[in-house]
Amino acid sequence: MQIDEILVSAFEKNFPGNDFSAVRALPATDPRFGDYQCNDALKLAKALRANPREIAARVAETLKETGAGVFDKVEVAGPGFLNLVVSPASISSSLAALASSPDCGIPQSGRGKRIVIDYSSPNAAKQMHIGHIRSTVIGNAIDRIFRALGYDVIADNHLGDWGTQFGILIKGYRELLTDGERENLTVANLEKCYVLSAAKAKEEDGVWKDACRKELVKLQQGDAENLALWRRFIDISISEFERMYSMLGIHFDTYRGESYYNDMMPGVVEKLVKAGRAVESEGALVVKFDDERLGVAIVRKSDGGYNYTTSDLACVESRVAEYSPERIIYVTDDRQQLHFRQFFAIAEEMGVKTKLVHVPFGLMSFQGKAISTREGNLIRLDDLLSEAKRRSYDIVKERGGDEKLAEAIGFGAVKYADLSHDPATAIDFSWEKALALDGNSGPYLQYAYARVCSLLKKAEEAGAAGVGDGSFAASTPAEKRLALAILEFPQAVVRAAEAYKPSILADWLFQTAQLYSAFYQTSPILKEESDTRAKRLNLCRLFGEVLRKGLSLLGIETPERI
Ligand code: ARG
């Protein structure tokens, strides 16, 4: 709605020459205060050197003229609040505008801008486990949200596909796998052979460890056989990862792992040395920071090898040169915060102008238990998704639901369980919560959508789907609350993007679905006379559309029948 603009010009008219760009109408916390409240008269009193109540009164007088047709009532309350009651007709016309705009009113503010999102990024030759869910699911939601805003998004999977583990793997592959395993090589076999080989590399005599190191050196020097093996390990890993991603409806534009930047690392270090930024320390090359909290970053180890920092520095230069993105977003767990702070600081010094953003997320525990590699209670992602499907199938089969529906619900439940929380917080995954039909869950929202579809179908069958005059119900308190919430949809998407928190959108979805349910329970639809019925049906249909769009931005499917 244009409410903010009307407010801003009313302030400007009374107090010309001041900056009112921050003036906002906020949804009223209590319906007794109207639909919206504005408290900017209080905030601006000092700057305007006027009494807040007087400011509010003057603005209110103006609003009665300029906002005629939009506001049914403008009131000054308490020390200087403006309480606004919006007219049903103007809400209806805003809803009509939202309904007819192509993307449910999502502003195309990203047009012409490119961004890179680096997410999921598992290590190759290992199976994905539940520890990989968060980066994958949060990253993908951010990816979808930015695309919806019109950004040209490059989703890049920064695989961990280079490093010492490949010497261990190659040696293990040659000597610890059977012919059959080598022929039908799977990621599970690679993982097994890594574990066995790494254990042998710990043996006292050091013979195995030496042999692993030799394989690694051969690989690094471009030995054809080792390179071919490495390539095969990577290809098998990617196709296994893609099996997971396709279940989750996720697509990456590129899979440029760390190896892609291998040849660029010496150049980066050379640059840092020339600029006097990298200095020698105990045989290694390090970057020191003025800011003590940043500590020291190693860019070349004492054995001459490069590390994670060097590789990310090479990577950022390459991305900037190739794509000229407006920003690059990295989604990883919060234990990598220091790494990103260090590497962003160095990148800036090296002249990288692109905005670099780290979106850190908290740890996930599973059914109240910490997930730990040590204790071996790592649940494979594959198994988790199968279980999600199985559990959902148990729920839907009685109603005639099939496996496809079970996948939509099960996978949606897993995603929403994560996305409904602020990424920065630690979360606990539990099947009960994730699949609860009556709580803040994926299935609850999918069910709300299916109910709208079934209502519209019933209306159609009764010959009552009529759009009427195209207007929307926005008169009763329940209608109004739902209608105003729907109008907030574009802003919810914008705020989710600005904060890199899909949870903002998830909150909006849940709250709006609850308002829908309150409306539905108190407002007869099909039994109503044709005019009211059409207006209410129009409101339901639009709610269904924004719900579907919103869930799609979280990567959650919306089956029409459950
Ligand atoms: N492979 C890393 C890990 O498993 C994540 C990589 C994140 N991206 C990056 N450019 N550092 O933790």
Coordinates of C-alpha atoms and ligand atoms in Angstrom, one line a residue:
M1 CA 0.0 0.0 0.0
Q2 CA 1.0 3.6 -0.4
I3 CA 0.5 4.4 3.3
D4 CA 4.1 5.1 4.0
E5 CA 4.3 7.5 1.0
I6 CA 1.2 9.4 2.1
L7 CA 2.6 9.6 5.6
V8 CA 5.9 10.9 4.5
S9 CA 4.4 13.6 2.3
A10 CA 2.1 14.7 5.2
F11 CA 5.2 15.2 7.4
E12 CA 7.0 17.0 4.6
K13 CA 4.1 19.3 4.0
N14 CA 4.1 20.4 7.6
F15 CA 7.8 20.5 8.2
P16 CA 9.5 21.2 4.9
G17 CA 13.2 20.6 4.6
N18 CA 13.5 17.7 6.9
D19 CA 14.4 14.1 6.1
F20 CA 11.3 11.8 6.7
S21 CA 12.5 8.9 4.7
A22 CA 12.4 6.7 7.8
V23 CA 8.7 7.4 8.5
R24 CA 6.7 4.2 8.7
A25 CA 3.2 3.0 9.4
L26 CA 3.6 -0.2 11.5
P27 CA 0.9 -2.8 11.8
A28 CA -1.0 -2.0 15.0
T29 CA -0.2 -4.3 17.9
D30 CA -3.8 -4.0 19.1
P31 CA -6.8 -3.7 16.8
R32 CA -8.3 -1.1 19.1
F33 CA -5.5 1.2 17.9
G34 CA -6.7 0.9 14.3
D35 CA -4.9 -1.0 11.5
Y36 CA -1.6 0.9 11.6
Q37 CA 0.3 3.0 14.0
C38 CA 2.9 5.6 13.3
N39 CA 5.2 6.7 16.2
D40 CA 7.5 9.0 14.2
A41 CA 6.1 12.2 15.7
L42 CA 7.6 11.0 19.0
K43 CA 10.9 10.0 17.3
L44 CA 11.2 13.2 15.4
A45 CA 10.1 15.7 18.1
K46 CA 13.7 16.6 19.0
A47 CA 14.9 17.1 15.5
L48 CA 11.8 19.2 14.7
R49 CA 11.9 21.0 18.0
A50 CA 8.2 20.6 18.5
N51 CA 5.9 18.9 20.8
P52 CA 5.2 15.4 19.5
R53 CA 1.5 15.6 20.1
E54 CA 1.4 18.8 18.1
I55 CA 3.4 17.3 15.3
A56 CA 1.0 14.4 15.2
A57 CA -2.0 16.7 15.2
R58 CA -0.7 18.7 12.3
V59 CA 0.1 15.6 10.3
A60 CA -3.3 14.2 11.1
E61 CA -5.0 17.3 9.8
T62 CA -3.1 16.9 6.5
L63 CA -3.9 13.2 6.3
K64 CA -7.5 13.8 6.6
E65 CA -7.2 15.6 3.2
T66 CA -4.4 13.7 1.4
G67 CA -5.4 10.4 2.8
A68 CA -9.1 10.7 2.1
G69 CA -10.3 7.5 0.4
V70 CA -7.4 5.6 2.0
F71 CA -8.1 6.2 5.7
D72 CA -11.4 5.9 7.3
K73 CA -10.1 7.4 10.5
V74 CA -6.9 9.2 11.6
E75 CA -6.5 9.7 15.3
V76 CA -3.9 11.2 17.6
A77 CA -3.4 9.1 20.7
G78 CA -1.3 9.3 23.9
P79 CA 1.8 11.4 23.7
G80 CA 1.8 11.6 19.9
F81 CA 0.9 8.3 18.2
L82 CA -1.0 8.4 15.0
N83 CA -3.6 5.7 14.8
L84 CA -4.8 4.8 11.3
V85 CA -7.9 2.9 10.2
V86 CA -7.6 2.0 6.5
S87 CA -10.8 1.9 4.4
P88 CA -11.9 -1.5 3.1
A89 CA -12.1 -0.1 -0.5
S90 CA -8.5 1.0 -0.5
I91 CA -7.3 -2.3 0.9
S92 CA -9.3 -4.1 -1.7
S93 CA -7.7 -2.0 -4.5
S94 CA -4.2 -2.7 -3.1
L95 CA -5.0 -6.4 -3.0
A96 CA -6.2 -6.2 -6.6
A97 CA -2.9 -4.5 -7.6
L98 CA -1.0 -7.2 -5.8
A99 CA -3.0 -9.9 -7.4
S100 CA -2.4 -8.6 -10.9
S101 CA 1.3 -7.9 -10.5
P102 CA 3.5 -10.7 -12.0
D103 CA 5.4 -11.9 -8.9
C104 CA 2.8 -11.3 -6.2
G105 CA 4.1 -7.8 -5.9
I106 CA 7.8 -8.8 -5.1
P107 CA 9.8 -5.7 -6.2
Q108 CA 12.4 -6.4 -8.9
S109 CA 15.0 -4.5 -7.1
G110 CA 17.8 -6.9 -8.2
R111 CA 17.3 -6.3 -11.9
G112 CA 20.7 -6.0 -13.6
K113 CA 22.6 -7.0 -10.5
R114 CA 24.5 -10.2 -10.2
I115 CA 25.3 -12.1 -7.0
V116 CA 27.2 -15.3 -6.3
I117 CA 25.9 -17.6 -3.5
D118 CA 28.3 -20.3 -2.2
Y119 CA 26.4 -22.9 -0.3
S120 CA 26.1 -26.6 0.6
S121 CA 29.8 -27.1 -0.4
P122 CA 30.4 -30.6 1.1
N123 CA 33.7 -32.3 1.0
A124 CA 34.1 -34.8 -1.8
A125 CA 34.4 -38.6 -1.3
K126 CA 32.3 -38.5 1.8
Q127 CA 28.6 -39.0 2.1
M128 CA 26.4 -36.1 3.0
H129 CA 25.0 -36.3 6.5
I130 CA 22.6 -34.3 8.6
G131 CA 25.3 -31.8 9.4
H132 CA 25.0 -30.6 5.7
I133 CA 21.3 -29.8 5.9
R134 CA 21.6 -26.3 7.2
S135 CA 24.0 -24.9 4.6
T136 CA 22.1 -26.6 1.8
V137 CA 18.6 -25.6 2.9
I138 CA 19.3 -22.0 4.1
G139 CA 21.6 -21.4 1.2
N140 CA 19.0 -22.6 -1.3
A141 CA 16.2 -20.4 0.3
I142 CA 18.5 -17.3 0.1
D143 CA 19.3 -18.3 -3.5
R144 CA 15.5 -18.5 -4.4
I145 CA 14.7 -15.3 -2.6
F146 CA 17.3 -13.3 -4.4
R147 CA 16.2 -14.7 -7.7
A148 CA 12.6 -13.7 -7.0
L149 CA 13.9 -10.2 -6.4
G150 CA 15.2 -10.2 -9.9
Y151 CA 18.9 -10.8 -9.2
D152 CA 21.0 -12.7 -11.6
V153 CA 22.1 -15.4 -9.1
I154 CA 25.0 -17.8 -9.6
A155 CA 24.7 -20.7 -7.2
D156 CA 28.1 -22.2 -6.8
N157 CA 28.9 -25.4 -4.9
H158 CA 32.4 -24.9 -3.4
L159 CA 33.3 -28.5 -3.0
G160 CA 36.1 -29.6 -0.7
D161 CA 37.8 -31.5 -3.5
W162 CA 41.5 -30.9 -3.0
G163 CA 44.0 -31.6 -0.2
T164 CA 45.8 -34.3 1.8
Q165 CA 42.8 -36.6 2.0
F166 CA 43.3 -37.5 -1.7
G167 CA 46.7 -39.1 -1.1
I168 CA 45.1 -41.2 1.6
L169 CA 42.2 -42.1 -0.7
I170 CA 44.3 -43.0 -3.7
K171 CA 46.5 -45.3 -1.6
G172 CA 43.4 -46.8 0.0
Y173 CA 41.6 -47.3 -3.3
R174 CA 44.6 -49.1 -4.8
E175 CA 45.2 -51.5 -1.8
L176 CA 42.2 -51.7 0.4
L177 CA 39.2 -52.1 -1.9
T178 CA 38.2 -55.3 -3.7
D179 CA 38.1 -55.4 -7.5
G180 CA 34.3 -55.4 -7.4
E181 CA 34.3 -52.3 -5.2
R182 CA 36.7 -50.5 -7.5
E183 CA 34.6 -51.3 -10.5
N184 CA 31.3 -50.2 -9.0
L185 CA 32.8 -47.4 -7.0
T186 CA 30.4 -45.5 -4.8
V187 CA 30.8 -42.7 -2.3
A188 CA 30.1 -45.2 0.5
N189 CA 33.1 -47.2 -0.7
L190 CA 35.3 -44.2 -1.0
E191 CA 34.3 -43.2 2.5
K192 CA 35.1 -46.7 3.8
C193 CA 38.4 -46.8 2.1
Y194 CA 39.3 -43.4 3.5
V195 CA 38.6 -44.5 7.0
L196 CA 40.7 -47.6 6.7
S197 CA 43.5 -45.9 4.9
A198 CA 43.6 -43.0 7.4
A199 CA 43.7 -45.5 10.3
K200 CA 46.7 -47.3 8.6
A201 CA 48.4 -43.9 8.1
K202 CA 48.5 -43.6 11.9
E203 CA 50.6 -46.8 12.3
E204 CA 53.9 -46.4 14.1
D205 CA 56.3 -47.3 11.3
G206 CA 55.0 -44.5 9.1
V207 CA 55.3 -46.6 5.9
W208 CA 51.6 -46.2 4.9
K209 CA 51.6 -42.5 5.7
D210 CA 54.7 -42.0 3.5
A211 CA 53.1 -43.9 0.7
C212 CA 49.9 -41.7 1.0
R213 CA 52.0 -38.6 0.9
K214 CA 53.8 -39.8 -2.2
E215 CA 50.4 -40.4 -3.9
L216 CA 49.4 -36.9 -3.0
V217 CA 52.7 -35.4 -4.4
K218 CA 52.1 -37.3 -7.6
L219 CA 48.6 -36.0 -7.9
Q220 CA 49.7 -32.4 -7.2
Q221 CA 52.4 -32.8 -9.9
G222 CA 49.8 -33.8 -12.4
D223 CA 50.5 -37.5 -12.7
A224 CA 48.0 -38.8 -15.3
E225 CA 46.9 -41.9 -13.4
N226 CA 46.4 -40.2 -10.1
L227 CA 44.6 -37.3 -11.7
A228 CA 42.3 -39.7 -13.5
L229 CA 41.5 -41.4 -10.2
W230 CA 40.9 -38.1 -8.5
R231 CA 38.6 -37.0 -11.3
R232 CA 36.7 -40.2 -10.9
F233 CA 36.3 -39.7 -7.2
I234 CA 35.0 -36.2 -7.8
D235 CA 32.6 -37.2 -10.5
I236 CA 31.2 -40.0 -8.4
S237 CA 30.8 -37.6 -5.5
I238 CA 29.0 -35.0 -7.5
S239 CA 26.6 -37.4 -9.0
E240 CA 25.8 -38.7 -5.5
F241 CA 25.4 -35.2 -4.2
E242 CA 23.1 -34.4 -7.1
R243 CA 20.9 -37.3 -6.2
M244 CA 20.3 -35.6 -2.8
Y245 CA 19.9 -32.1 -4.5
S246 CA 17.4 -33.4 -6.9
M247 CA 15.3 -34.9 -4.1
L248 CA 15.4 -31.5 -2.5
G249 CA 14.7 -29.6 -5.7
I250 CA 18.1 -27.8 -5.6
H251 CA 20.2 -26.9 -8.6
F252 CA 23.7 -25.5 -8.7
D253 CA 25.0 -23.5 -11.7
T254 CA 28.6 -24.5 -11.0
Y255 CA 30.5 -27.0 -9.0
R256 CA 33.8 -25.2 -8.7
G257 CA 35.6 -26.9 -5.9
E258 CA 38.8 -25.8 -4.2
S259 CA 40.8 -27.6 -6.8
Y260 CA 39.6 -25.0 -9.4
Y261 CA 41.6 -22.4 -7.7
N262 CA 44.7 -24.5 -7.1
D263 CA 46.9 -22.9 -9.8
M264 CA 45.9 -19.4 -8.7
M265 CA 47.1 -19.7 -5.1
P266 CA 50.8 -19.0 -5.7
G267 CA 50.0 -15.8 -7.4
V268 CA 47.8 -14.6 -4.5
V269 CA 50.6 -15.3 -2.0
E270 CA 53.1 -13.6 -4.2
K271 CA 50.9 -10.5 -4.3
L272 CA 50.6 -10.5 -0.6
V273 CA 54.3 -10.8 -0.1
K274 CA 55.0 -8.0 -2.6
A275 CA 52.5 -5.7 -0.8
G276 CA 54.3 -6.5 2.4
R277 CA 51.2 -8.0 3.9
A278 CA 52.4 -11.6 4.1
V279 CA 55.4 -12.1 6.3
E280 CA 57.5 -15.1 7.4
S281 CA 56.8 -16.6 10.7
E282 CA 58.3 -20.0 11.8
G283 CA 58.7 -21.0 8.2
A284 CA 55.2 -20.2 7.3
L285 CA 53.8 -17.1 5.5
V286 CA 51.2 -15.2 7.6
V287 CA 49.1 -12.1 7.5
K288 CA 48.8 -10.2 10.7
F289 CA 46.0 -7.8 11.5
D290 CA 45.9 -4.5 13.5
D291 CA 42.7 -5.7 14.9
E292 CA 43.8 -8.1 17.6
R293 CA 40.5 -10.1 17.5
L294 CA 41.4 -11.2 14.0
G295 CA 44.5 -13.0 15.1
V296 CA 46.9 -14.3 12.4
A297 CA 46.0 -15.9 9.1
I298 CA 48.4 -18.4 7.6
V299 CA 48.5 -18.2 3.8
R300 CA 51.3 -20.6 3.2
K301 CA 52.1 -23.4 5.6
S302 CA 55.7 -24.2 6.6
D303 CA 55.7 -27.3 4.3
G304 CA 54.9 -25.0 1.3
G305 CA 51.3 -26.0 1.1
Y306 CA 48.4 -23.6 0.8
N307 CA 45.3 -23.6 3.0
Y308 CA 41.7 -22.7 3.2
T309 CA 42.4 -19.0 3.4
T310 CA 44.6 -19.0 0.4
S311 CA 42.1 -20.9 -1.6
D312 CA 39.2 -18.6 -0.6
L313 CA 41.4 -15.6 -1.6
A314 CA 42.1 -17.0 -5.0
C315 CA 38.5 -17.9 -5.3
V316 CA 37.2 -14.5 -4.6
E317 CA 39.6 -12.9 -7.1
S318 CA 38.5 -15.3 -9.7
R319 CA 34.8 -14.8 -9.1
V320 CA 35.1 -11.0 -9.1
A321 CA 37.1 -11.1 -12.4
E322 CA 34.8 -13.5 -14.1
Y323 CA 31.3 -12.4 -12.9
S324 CA 31.7 -8.9 -11.5
P325 CA 29.1 -9.6 -8.9
E326 CA 27.5 -7.0 -6.7
R327 CA 28.0 -9.3 -3.7
I328 CA 29.1 -12.8 -2.8
I329 CA 27.2 -14.7 -0.1
Y330 CA 28.8 -17.6 1.8
V331 CA 26.6 -19.8 3.9
T332 CA 28.5 -22.0 6.4
D333 CA 28.3 -22.9 10.1
D334 CA 29.3 -20.3 12.6
R335 CA 32.5 -22.0 13.6
Q336 CA 34.0 -20.6 10.4
Q337 CA 33.4 -17.0 11.5
L338 CA 37.0 -16.1 12.2
H339 CA 38.0 -17.6 8.8
F340 CA 35.6 -15.4 7.0
R341 CA 36.5 -12.3 8.9
Q342 CA 40.2 -12.8 8.2
F343 CA 39.7 -13.6 4.6
F344 CA 37.2 -10.7 4.0
A345 CA 39.7 -8.3 5.6
I346 CA 42.6 -9.5 3.4
A347 CA 40.4 -9.5 0.3
E348 CA 39.5 -5.9 1.0
E349 CA 43.1 -4.9 1.3
M350 CA 43.8 -6.7 -2.0
G351 CA 41.3 -4.3 -3.6
V352 CA 38.2 -6.5 -3.8
K353 CA 35.3 -4.0 -3.8
T354 CA 32.5 -6.6 -4.0
K355 CA 30.4 -6.8 -0.9
L356 CA 31.3 -10.1 0.9
V357 CA 28.7 -11.5 3.2
H358 CA 29.1 -14.5 5.6
V359 CA 25.8 -16.0 6.7
P360 CA 26.7 -18.1 9.7
F361 CA 24.3 -20.6 11.1
G362 CA 24.2 -22.4 14.5
L363 CA 24.7 -26.1 15.1
M364 CA 21.9 -28.5 14.7
S365 CA 21.2 -31.3 17.2
F366 CA 19.1 -34.2 16.4
Q367 CA 16.2 -35.3 18.7
G368 CA 18.0 -33.6 21.6
K369 CA 21.4 -35.1 20.9
A370 CA 24.5 -33.4 19.6
I371 CA 25.6 -34.6 16.2
S372 CA 29.2 -35.7 16.4
T373 CA 31.5 -37.4 13.9
R374 CA 33.4 -38.9 16.8
E375 CA 30.6 -40.8 18.3
G376 CA 29.6 -42.0 14.9
N377 CA 26.0 -40.9 15.3
L378 CA 26.1 -39.1 12.0
I379 CA 22.9 -39.8 10.2
R380 CA 23.3 -39.9 6.4
L381 CA 21.2 -37.3 4.6
D382 CA 20.0 -40.0 2.3
D383 CA 18.6 -42.0 5.3
L384 CA 17.1 -38.9 6.9
L385 CA 15.3 -38.1 3.6
S386 CA 14.1 -41.7 3.3
E387 CA 12.8 -41.6 6.8
A388 CA 11.0 -38.3 6.2
K389 CA 9.3 -39.9 3.2
R390 CA 8.4 -43.0 5.1
R391 CA 6.9 -41.1 8.0
S392 CA 5.0 -38.8 5.7
Y393 CA 3.7 -41.8 3.7
D394 CA 2.3 -43.3 6.9
I395 CA 0.4 -40.1 7.4
V396 CA -0.9 -39.6 3.9
K397 CA -1.6 -43.1 2.7
E398 CA -4.9 -43.4 4.6
R399 CA -6.2 -40.5 2.6
G400 CA -5.0 -42.1 -0.6
G401 CA -1.8 -40.1 -0.9
D402 CA 1.0 -41.5 -3.0
E403 CA 4.8 -41.5 -2.7
K404 CA 5.2 -38.3 -4.5
L405 CA 3.0 -36.6 -2.0
A406 CA 4.9 -38.2 0.8
E407 CA 8.1 -36.7 -0.6
A408 CA 6.6 -33.3 -0.9
I409 CA 5.5 -33.4 2.7
G410 CA 8.5 -35.1 4.2
F411 CA 11.2 -33.1 2.4
G412 CA 9.1 -29.9 3.0
A413 CA 9.0 -30.8 6.7
V414 CA 12.7 -31.2 6.9
K415 CA 13.4 -27.9 5.2
Y416 CA 10.8 -25.9 7.1
A417 CA 12.0 -27.2 10.5
D418 CA 15.3 -25.5 9.6
L419 CA 14.1 -22.4 7.8
S420 CA 11.6 -21.4 10.5
H421 CA 14.4 -20.6 12.8
D422 CA 16.8 -17.6 12.6
P423 CA 19.9 -19.1 11.0
A424 CA 22.1 -17.6 13.7
T425 CA 20.5 -19.8 16.4
A426 CA 21.3 -23.4 17.2
I427 CA 18.4 -25.7 16.5
D428 CA 17.1 -29.2 17.4
F429 CA 15.5 -31.3 14.8
S430 CA 12.7 -33.6 16.0
W431 CA 10.3 -35.6 13.9
E432 CA 7.4 -34.7 16.1
K433 CA 7.9 -31.0 15.6
A434 CA 8.8 -31.2 11.9
L435 CA 5.8 -33.2 11.0
A436 CA 3.3 -31.7 13.4
L437 CA 0.1 -30.9 11.5
D438 CA -1.0 -28.3 14.0
G439 CA 2.1 -26.4 14.8
N440 CA 4.5 -24.1 13.0
S441 CA 5.6 -26.7 10.5
G442 CA 5.9 -27.3 6.8
P443 CA 3.0 -29.8 6.7
Y444 CA 0.8 -27.3 8.5
L445 CA 1.4 -24.7 5.8
Q446 CA 1.0 -27.2 3.0
Y447 CA -2.2 -28.3 4.5
A448 CA -3.5 -24.7 4.7
Y449 CA -2.7 -24.4 1.0
A450 CA -4.5 -27.7 0.1
R451 CA -7.5 -26.5 2.1
V452 CA -7.7 -23.3 0.0
C453 CA -7.5 -25.3 -3.2
S454 CA -10.3 -27.6 -2.0
L455 CA -12.5 -24.6 -1.1
L456 CA -11.9 -23.0 -4.5
K457 CA -12.8 -26.3 -6.2
K458 CA -15.9 -26.7 -4.2
A459 CA -16.9 -23.2 -5.0
E460 CA -16.3 -23.9 -8.7
E461 CA -18.4 -27.1 -8.5
A462 CA -21.2 -25.1 -6.9
G463 CA -20.9 -22.6 -9.7
A464 CA -19.9 -20.0 -7.2
A465 CA -16.2 -19.4 -8.0
G466 CA -17.3 -16.0 -9.4
V467 CA -14.8 -13.2 -9.2
G468 CA -17.8 -10.8 -8.8
D469 CA -16.6 -7.2 -9.5
G470 CA -13.0 -8.3 -8.7
S471 CA -13.0 -6.7 -5.2
F472 CA -11.8 -8.3 -2.1
A473 CA -13.3 -8.7 1.3
A474 CA -11.7 -6.4 3.8
S475 CA -14.4 -5.1 6.1
T476 CA -14.7 -7.4 9.2
P477 CA -11.8 -7.5 11.6
A478 CA -10.9 -11.0 10.5
E479 CA -10.9 -10.1 6.8
K480 CA -9.0 -6.9 7.4
R481 CA -6.3 -8.6 9.4
L482 CA -5.8 -11.3 6.8
A483 CA -5.9 -8.7 4.0
L484 CA -3.4 -6.4 5.6
A485 CA -1.1 -9.3 6.3
I486 CA -1.3 -10.4 2.6
L487 CA -0.3 -6.9 1.6
E488 CA 2.9 -7.3 3.7
F489 CA 4.1 -10.2 1.6
P490 CA 6.4 -8.3 -0.8
Q491 CA 8.0 -6.6 2.2
A492 CA 8.5 -9.9 4.0
V493 CA 10.5 -11.1 1.0
V494 CA 12.5 -8.0 0.9
R495 CA 13.3 -8.1 4.6
A496 CA 14.2 -11.8 4.4
A497 CA 16.7 -10.9 1.7
E498 CA 18.2 -7.9 3.4
A499 CA 18.8 -9.8 6.6
Y500 CA 19.7 -13.1 4.9
K501 CA 17.1 -14.8 7.0
P502 CA 14.6 -16.9 5.3
S503 CA 13.0 -17.3 8.8
I504 CA 11.5 -13.8 8.3
L505 CA 9.5 -15.1 5.4
A506 CA 8.7 -18.3 7.3
D507 CA 7.3 -16.2 10.2
W508 CA 5.2 -14.2 7.8
L509 CA 3.9 -17.4 6.2
F510 CA 2.9 -18.9 9.6
Q511 CA 1.3 -15.8 10.9
T512 CA -0.6 -15.2 7.8
A513 CA -1.8 -18.8 7.7
Q514 CA -3.0 -18.4 11.3
L515 CA -4.9 -15.3 10.3
Y516 CA -6.4 -17.2 7.4
S517 CA -7.5 -19.9 9.7
A518 CA -9.1 -17.4 12.1
F519 CA -10.9 -15.8 9.1
Y520 CA -12.0 -19.1 7.8
Q521 CA -13.4 -20.2 11.1
T522 CA -15.5 -17.0 11.6
S523 CA -16.5 -16.2 8.1
P524 CA -18.9 -18.3 6.1
I525 CA -18.0 -18.4 2.5
L526 CA -20.0 -20.7 0.3
K527 CA -23.2 -20.1 2.3
E528 CA -22.9 -16.4 1.8
E529 CA -24.8 -14.3 -0.7
S530 CA -23.1 -13.9 -4.0
D531 CA -21.4 -10.5 -3.4
T532 CA -19.8 -11.3 -0.1
R533 CA -19.1 -14.8 -1.3
A534 CA -17.2 -13.6 -4.3
K535 CA -15.2 -11.1 -2.2
R536 CA -14.3 -13.7 0.3
L537 CA -13.4 -16.2 -2.3
N538 CA -11.1 -13.6 -4.0
L539 CA -9.4 -13.1 -0.7
C540 CA -8.9 -16.8 -0.2
R541 CA -7.6 -17.3 -3.7
L542 CA -5.0 -14.5 -3.2
F543 CA -4.0 -15.9 0.1
G544 CA -3.5 -19.3 -1.6
E545 CA -1.3 -17.6 -4.3
V546 CA 1.0 -15.8 -1.9
L547 CA 1.2 -18.9 0.3
R548 CA 2.3 -20.9 -2.7
K549 CA 4.8 -18.3 -3.8
G550 CA 6.2 -17.9 -0.3
L551 CA 6.6 -21.6 0.2
S552 CA 8.3 -21.9 -3.2
L553 CA 10.8 -19.3 -2.1
L554 CA 11.7 -21.7 0.8
G555 CA 12.0 -24.5 -1.7
I556 CA 8.8 -26.2 -0.3
E557 CA 6.3 -27.8 -2.7
T558 CA 2.6 -27.1 -2.4
P559 CA 0.5 -30.1 -3.4
E560 CA -3.1 -29.2 -4.2
R561 CA -4.5 -32.2 -2.3
I562 CA -3.3 -33.8 0.9
Ligands
ARG1 N1 33.8 -27.2 2.3 C1 33.6 -26.3 3.4 C2 33.1 -27.1 4.6 O1 32.7 -28.3 4.4 C3 32.7 -25.2 3.1 C4 33.1 -24.3 2.1 C5 32.4 -22.9 2.2 N2 32.8 -22.1 1.1 C6 33.9 -21.3 1.0 N3 34.1 -20.6 0.0 N4 34.8 -21.4 2.0 O2 33.1 -26.6 5.7

